[in-house]
Coordinates of C-alpha atoms in Angstrom, one line a residue:
M348 CA 0.0 0.0 0.0
A349 CA 2.8 2.4 0.9
L350 CA 4.7 1.5 -2.4
S351 CA 1.6 2.2 -4.5
F352 CA 1.1 5.5 -2.7
F353 CA 4.6 6.6 -3.6
S354 CA 4.4 5.3 -7.2
N355 CA 1.1 7.0 -7.9
P356 CA 1.8 10.0 -10.2
V357 CA -1.3 11.8 -9.0
I358 CA 0.1 12.2 -5.5
M359 CA 1.9 15.6 -5.1
L360 CA 5.5 15.7 -3.9
H361 CA 4.7 17.4 -0.7
E362 CA 2.1 14.8 0.1
R363 CA 4.6 12.1 -0.4
I364 CA 7.1 13.8 2.0
V365 CA 4.4 14.2 4.7
Y366 CA 3.5 10.5 4.4
F367 CA 7.1 9.5 4.5
L368 CA 7.7 11.4 7.7
F369 CA 4.6 9.8 9.2
L370 CA 6.0 6.3 8.4
C371 CA 9.3 7.3 10.1
T372 CA 7.5 8.4 13.2
V373 CA 5.5 5.1 13.4
V374 CA 8.7 3.0 12.9
D375 CA 10.5 5.0 15.6
S376 CA 7.6 4.7 18.0
F377 CA 7.6 0.9 17.5
H378 CA 11.4 0.8 18.2
V379 CA 11.0 2.8 21.4
S380 CA 8.1 0.8 22.7
N381 CA 10.0 -2.5 22.1
N382 CA 13.2 -1.3 23.8
P383 CA 13.1 -2.4 27.5
H384 CA 15.1 0.6 28.6
N385 CA 13.1 3.1 26.5
N386 CA 9.9 1.8 28.0
I387 CA 11.0 3.4 31.2
Y388 CA 13.3 6.2 30.3
S389 CA 13.0 8.5 27.3
N390 CA 15.7 8.8 24.6
V391 CA 15.4 12.5 24.8
R392 CA 17.4 13.5 27.9
P393 CA 18.8 16.7 29.2
S394 CA 22.5 17.0 29.0
K395 CA 24.8 16.0 31.8
K396 CA 25.2 18.6 34.6
K397 CA 28.5 19.2 36.3
I398 CA 28.3 20.0 40.0
G399 CA 31.5 20.2 41.9
N400 CA 34.0 17.9 40.2
K401 CA 31.5 15.2 39.0
N402 CA 29.1 14.8 36.1
W403 CA 25.5 13.8 36.8
N404 CA 23.7 11.7 34.2
P405 CA 20.0 12.5 33.9
Y406 CA 17.2 10.0 33.2
I407 CA 13.6 11.1 32.7
S408 CA 10.9 8.7 33.5
Q409 CA 8.1 8.5 30.9
V410 CA 5.7 7.4 33.5
T411 CA 6.4 10.0 36.3
N412 CA 8.2 12.6 34.2
R413 CA 10.7 12.6 37.0
C414 CA 14.4 13.3 36.3
C415 CA 16.9 11.3 38.3
Y416 CA 20.6 11.9 38.3
Y417 CA 23.2 9.2 38.8
L418 CA 26.9 9.3 38.8
N419 CA 29.2 7.5 36.3
D420 CA 26.6 5.0 35.2
S421 CA 25.0 5.3 31.8
S422 CA 23.0 2.0 32.1
V423 CA 20.3 2.7 34.6
S424 CA 16.8 1.4 34.5
C425 CA 13.9 1.9 36.8
A426 CA 10.6 0.1 37.5
N427 CA 7.5 1.9 36.4
S428 CA 6.1 3.8 39.4
P429 CA 2.4 4.4 40.2
L430 CA 3.3 7.1 42.7
I431 CA 1.9 10.5 42.1
K432 CA 4.7 13.1 42.0
P433 CA 3.3 16.6 41.4
P434 CA 5.4 19.5 40.3
G435 CA 6.2 22.5 42.5
V436 CA 6.8 22.8 46.3
T437 CA 5.2 20.9 49.1
L438 CA 5.8 22.3 52.6
K439 CA 5.6 20.1 55.6
I440 CA 5.8 21.4 59.1
A441 CA 5.0 20.0 62.5
I442 CA 3.9 22.2 65.5
D443 CA 2.6 21.8 69.0
K444 CA -0.7 23.2 70.3
N445 CA 0.7 26.7 70.5
G446 CA 2.6 26.7 67.2
G447 CA 6.0 25.8 68.5
V448 CA 8.3 23.5 66.5
A449 CA 10.6 22.4 69.3
D450 CA 11.6 23.0 72.9
A451 CA 14.4 25.5 73.3
R452 CA 15.8 23.9 76.4
A453 CA 16.0 20.5 74.7
I454 CA 17.9 22.1 71.8
A455 CA 20.3 23.8 74.2
D456 CA 20.9 20.3 75.8
G457 CA 21.6 18.9 72.3
V458 CA 18.5 16.7 72.4
S459 CA 16.3 16.3 69.3
V460 CA 12.8 15.1 70.3
R461 CA 10.1 13.7 67.9
F462 CA 6.7 14.8 69.1
T463 CA 4.4 13.6 66.3
C464 CA 2.7 10.1 66.2
P465 CA 4.0 7.2 64.1
S466 CA 1.3 7.6 61.5
S467 CA 2.4 11.2 60.9
L468 CA 6.0 10.0 60.6
D469 CA 4.9 7.4 58.0
M470 CA 3.2 10.2 56.0
V471 CA 6.4 12.2 56.0
H472 CA 8.4 9.3 54.5
R473 CA 5.7 8.8 51.9
L474 CA 6.0 12.5 51.0
R475 CA 9.8 12.1 50.8
R476 CA 9.3 9.1 48.4
V477 CA 7.3 11.2 46.0
S478 CA 9.7 14.1 46.1
D479 CA 12.7 14.7 43.8
A480 CA 14.4 16.7 46.5
V481 CA 14.0 17.3 50.3
L482 CA 15.0 20.8 51.4
V483 CA 15.9 22.0 54.8
G484 CA 17.8 24.9 56.4
S485 CA 21.2 24.6 58.0
S486 CA 19.8 25.0 61.5
T487 CA 17.7 21.8 61.0
V488 CA 20.8 19.9 59.9
R489 CA 22.9 21.3 62.8
I490 CA 20.2 20.6 65.5
D491 CA 18.5 17.4 64.3
D492 CA 21.2 15.8 62.2
P493 CA 18.5 14.2 59.9
S494 CA 19.2 11.7 57.2
L495 CA 16.3 13.0 55.0
T496 CA 16.0 9.6 53.4
V497 CA 13.0 7.3 52.8
R498 CA 13.1 4.6 55.5
R499 CA 9.7 4.0 57.1
V500 CA 8.1 3.0 53.8
D501 CA 9.7 1.1 50.8
P502 CA 11.7 3.5 48.6
E503 CA 11.7 3.3 44.8
T504 CA 14.5 1.3 43.3
Y505 CA 16.5 1.2 40.1
V506 CA 18.8 -1.4 38.5
N507 CA 22.2 -0.2 37.6
G508 CA 24.4 -1.4 34.8
E509 CA 25.8 -4.3 36.9
G510 CA 22.3 -5.6 37.6
K511 CA 22.3 -4.3 41.2
V512 CA 19.1 -3.1 42.7
C513 CA 19.7 0.4 44.3
E514 CA 17.5 2.7 46.2
I515 CA 16.2 5.9 44.7
Q516 CA 16.4 8.6 47.4
P517 CA 15.5 12.2 47.0
V518 CA 18.3 14.7 46.6
R519 CA 19.0 16.4 50.0
V520 CA 19.1 20.2 49.6
V521 CA 20.3 22.5 52.3
I522 CA 20.0 26.3 52.4
D523 CA 23.1 27.6 54.1
P524 CA 23.9 31.1 52.9
N525 CA 27.1 31.5 54.8
L526 CA 28.2 27.8 54.8
R527 CA 27.9 27.6 58.6
L528 CA 27.9 23.8 58.4
L529 CA 31.4 23.8 56.8
I530 CA 33.0 27.0 58.0
Q531 CA 33.5 28.7 61.3
E532 CA 35.8 31.4 62.6
N533 CA 38.1 30.2 65.4
H534 CA 39.5 32.8 67.7
N535 CA 42.6 32.2 69.9
D536 CA 41.0 33.4 73.2
K537 CA 44.4 34.2 74.8
E538 CA 45.4 36.6 72.1
S539 CA 42.0 37.8 70.9
D540 CA 42.1 41.0 72.9
A541 CA 45.6 41.9 71.8
S542 CA 44.7 41.1 68.2
C543 CA 41.7 43.4 68.3
K544 CA 43.8 46.2 69.8
N545 CA 46.5 45.8 67.1
N546 CA 43.9 45.2 64.3
N547 CA 45.7 42.0 63.8
H548 CA 43.3 39.3 62.4
D549 CA 45.9 36.6 62.0
N550 CA 44.5 34.7 64.9
I551 CA 41.1 34.5 63.3
Q552 CA 41.1 31.5 61.1
K553 CA 38.4 30.0 58.9
E554 CA 38.4 26.2 59.5
S555 CA 36.3 23.8 57.4
I556 CA 34.2 20.9 58.4
V557 CA 32.8 22.0 61.8
Q558 CA 29.7 19.8 61.4
D559 CA 30.3 16.2 60.8
V560 CA 26.7 15.4 60.1
C561 CA 24.8 12.4 58.7
I562 CA 24.0 13.8 55.2
F563 CA 27.7 14.4 54.6
N564 CA 28.7 10.8 55.2
D565 CA 26.3 8.4 53.5
E566 CA 26.2 7.3 49.9
F567 CA 23.5 9.7 48.7
E568 CA 23.9 13.1 47.2
T569 CA 23.5 16.4 49.1
L570 CA 23.4 19.9 47.6
I571 CA 24.2 23.0 49.7
Y572 CA 23.1 26.3 48.3
H573 CA 25.2 29.2 49.6
G574 CA 25.9 32.9 48.9
H575 CA 28.1 33.4 45.8
H576 CA 30.4 35.7 48.0
I577 CA 31.5 32.8 50.3
S578 CA 34.9 31.3 49.8
L579 CA 34.8 27.6 49.7
P580 CA 36.6 25.5 52.4
A581 CA 39.7 23.7 51.2
N582 CA 39.6 19.9 50.5
Y583 CA 35.9 19.4 51.3
T584 CA 35.5 17.2 48.2
N585 CA 38.1 14.8 49.4
R586 CA 36.4 14.2 52.7
F587 CA 32.8 14.3 51.5
P588 CA 32.7 13.2 47.8
N589 CA 28.9 13.2 47.7
L590 CA 28.6 16.8 48.8
R591 CA 28.0 19.5 46.2
L592 CA 28.2 23.3 46.9
V593 CA 26.2 25.5 44.7
P594 CA 26.7 29.3 44.8
I595 CA 23.6 31.5 44.3
E596 CA 23.7 35.2 43.8
T597 CA 22.6 36.8 47.1
D598 CA 19.5 38.9 47.4
F599 CA 19.9 41.6 50.0
L600 CA 16.6 40.9 51.6
L601 CA 17.2 42.5 55.0
Q602 CA 14.7 41.6 57.6
K603 CA 14.3 43.2 61.1
T604 CA 14.7 40.8 64.0
N605 CA 14.6 42.2 67.6
G606 CA 15.6 45.6 66.3
H607 CA 18.6 44.3 64.4
M608 CA 19.2 43.6 60.7
K609 CA 19.7 40.1 59.6
K610 CA 22.3 39.0 57.1
P611 CA 21.3 38.8 53.4
M612 CA 19.2 35.9 52.5
L613 CA 19.1 33.5 49.5
S614 CA 16.0 33.9 47.4
T615 CA 13.9 30.7 47.4
R616 CA 12.9 31.6 43.8
K617 CA 16.5 31.5 42.6
V618 CA 17.1 28.2 44.4
L619 CA 14.0 26.7 42.9
S620 CA 14.8 28.0 39.5
H621 CA 18.2 26.3 39.6
L622 CA 16.7 23.0 40.8
R623 CA 14.1 23.1 38.1
D624 CA 15.9 24.6 35.1
V625 CA 19.4 23.2 35.7
L626 CA 18.8 19.9 37.5
H627 CA 15.3 19.2 36.2
I628 CA 14.1 18.6 39.8
N629 CA 10.3 19.0 39.6
H630 CA 8.9 18.3 43.1
V631 CA 10.6 19.8 46.1
M632 CA 9.6 18.9 49.7
V633 CA 10.4 21.7 52.2
E634 CA 10.8 20.0 55.5
G635 CA 12.0 22.8 57.8
G636 CA 12.9 24.5 59.9
P637 CA 10.7 27.4 60.7
A638 CA 12.9 30.1 59.2
T639 CA 13.2 28.1 55.9
A640 CA 9.5 27.5 55.9
L641 CA 8.8 31.2 56.4
S642 CA 11.2 32.2 53.6
F643 CA 9.2 30.1 51.2
L644 CA 5.9 31.3 52.5
N645 CA 6.9 34.9 52.4
E646 CA 8.0 34.6 48.7
N647 CA 4.8 32.8 47.8
T648 CA 6.7 29.8 46.4
V649 CA 4.7 27.1 48.2
D650 CA 2.2 25.2 46.0
R651 CA 0.7 23.0 48.8
A652 CA 1.4 22.6 52.5
I653 CA 0.8 19.9 55.1
V654 CA 0.7 21.1 58.7
V655 CA 0.9 18.5 61.5
K656 CA -0.5 19.7 64.8
A657 CA 0.5 17.4 67.7
P658 CA -1.4 17.4 71.0
V659 CA 1.7 18.4 73.0
T660 CA 2.8 21.7 74.6
F661 CA 6.4 22.6 74.8
D662 CA 7.6 24.3 78.1
N663 CA 10.0 26.5 76.2
P664 CA 8.6 26.6 72.7
V665 CA 10.6 27.7 69.6
P666 CA 7.8 29.6 67.7
S667 CA 7.1 28.8 64.1
N668 CA 5.5 32.2 63.5
I669 CA 3.2 30.3 61.1
D670 CA -0.6 30.7 61.5
H671 CA -3.7 30.7 59.3
D672 CA -3.3 34.4 58.4
L673 CA 0.2 33.9 57.2
M674 CA -0.8 30.8 55.1
K675 CA -3.7 32.8 53.5
N676 CA -1.4 35.8 52.8
S677 CA 1.0 33.4 51.1
G678 CA -1.7 32.5 48.6
L679 CA -2.9 29.2 50.2
T680 CA -6.3 27.9 50.9
L681 CA -7.2 25.4 53.6
L682 CA -8.8 22.3 51.9
G683 CA -9.6 20.4 55.1
T684 CA -8.2 18.4 58.0
D685 CA -7.7 14.8 58.9
M686 CA -6.5 12.8 61.9
F687 CA -3.4 10.7 62.0
G688 CA -3.5 9.0 65.4
D689 CA -3.7 11.9 67.8
D690 CA -2.3 14.4 65.3
E691 CA -4.5 16.8 63.4
I692 CA -3.3 17.3 59.7
E693 CA -4.1 20.4 57.8
Y694 CA -4.0 20.4 54.0
W695 CA -3.4 23.7 52.2
V696 CA -3.2 24.4 48.4
K697 CA -2.4 27.4 46.3
H698 CA -5.4 29.5 45.2
G699 CA -6.8 28.1 42.0
E700 CA -4.9 24.9 42.2
T701 CA -6.0 21.4 43.1
W702 CA -4.6 18.7 45.3
P703 CA -2.7 15.9 43.5
T704 CA -5.6 13.5 44.2
S705 CA -9.3 14.0 44.1
Q706 CA -9.4 13.3 47.9
F707 CA -6.8 15.2 49.8
K708 CA -6.6 12.4 52.3
D709 CA -5.2 10.1 49.6
W710 CA -1.9 11.9 49.1
P711 CA 0.9 11.4 49.8

């Protein structure tokens, strides 16, 4: 039939060309659908991205439209996933009856206390599983030392080129404008007074790696976004090969706190733009702490939010400064509430948008 079409002198040349291109598309589609790797990952991939001293290889799932990055392995496959992974930002925050996120005295004692019920913790891990990245501030890392991985539920997996089944974990992202997790200024106490008098700063030294935390030492990738003006610590890549530092141009968003001016902040919009446009990370879970949550809410970059209210009261609460008025001013609408054990869960979504599922209780 095709041969008769091309040999028919009545058919115009441009019609033959169109039909030829159509046949090529059909053949190519058949080839893709019968390739076991192409069933899962598209042939059309974004280019490799260099972060630090390593190249990340991207793979985009045709089922979830999720882009995963793996190092030094061009033969990666992944099982089809029925999980719903919406684009944008999902904020999760847990508070006590009075809006506190932690007990200040426990923090001072170096104690991190979980105060939500097991069902709420399971929900958090389900949310991590459907996120391309989990984002926190440096204070959360310093105080809680979280792993930010999927553990309480089964993570997604992929099979590498050697046939080994590996976990797919979200990329850990830390907002640390001044690299406090890696750099501190050490003063020689005995000579500090004399140094100040003589304007001699030789005894003030910047030393790297002051926080030997969990996310620096496992096999999964971690990104730290910091101000572009910060000098990087020496030899950090040798000690932490899975750690990547990403400079972001600083926005001088000065905010008043107790009458003083805070240091310049990183714009959440610029961080999200880099994650989305450069790394092709589509769904970001913002997991805390309160200052980081507030920065996203104040810039109206939250698409949906899950607020866990536990039936506890901290003696010395660290305030979240997050209430219904702030959520509404950030462009969010309360869809409804649910109970996980003794915890009340609030579901918020951006004005005009819908929840990832028809029933908000069904996701994540």
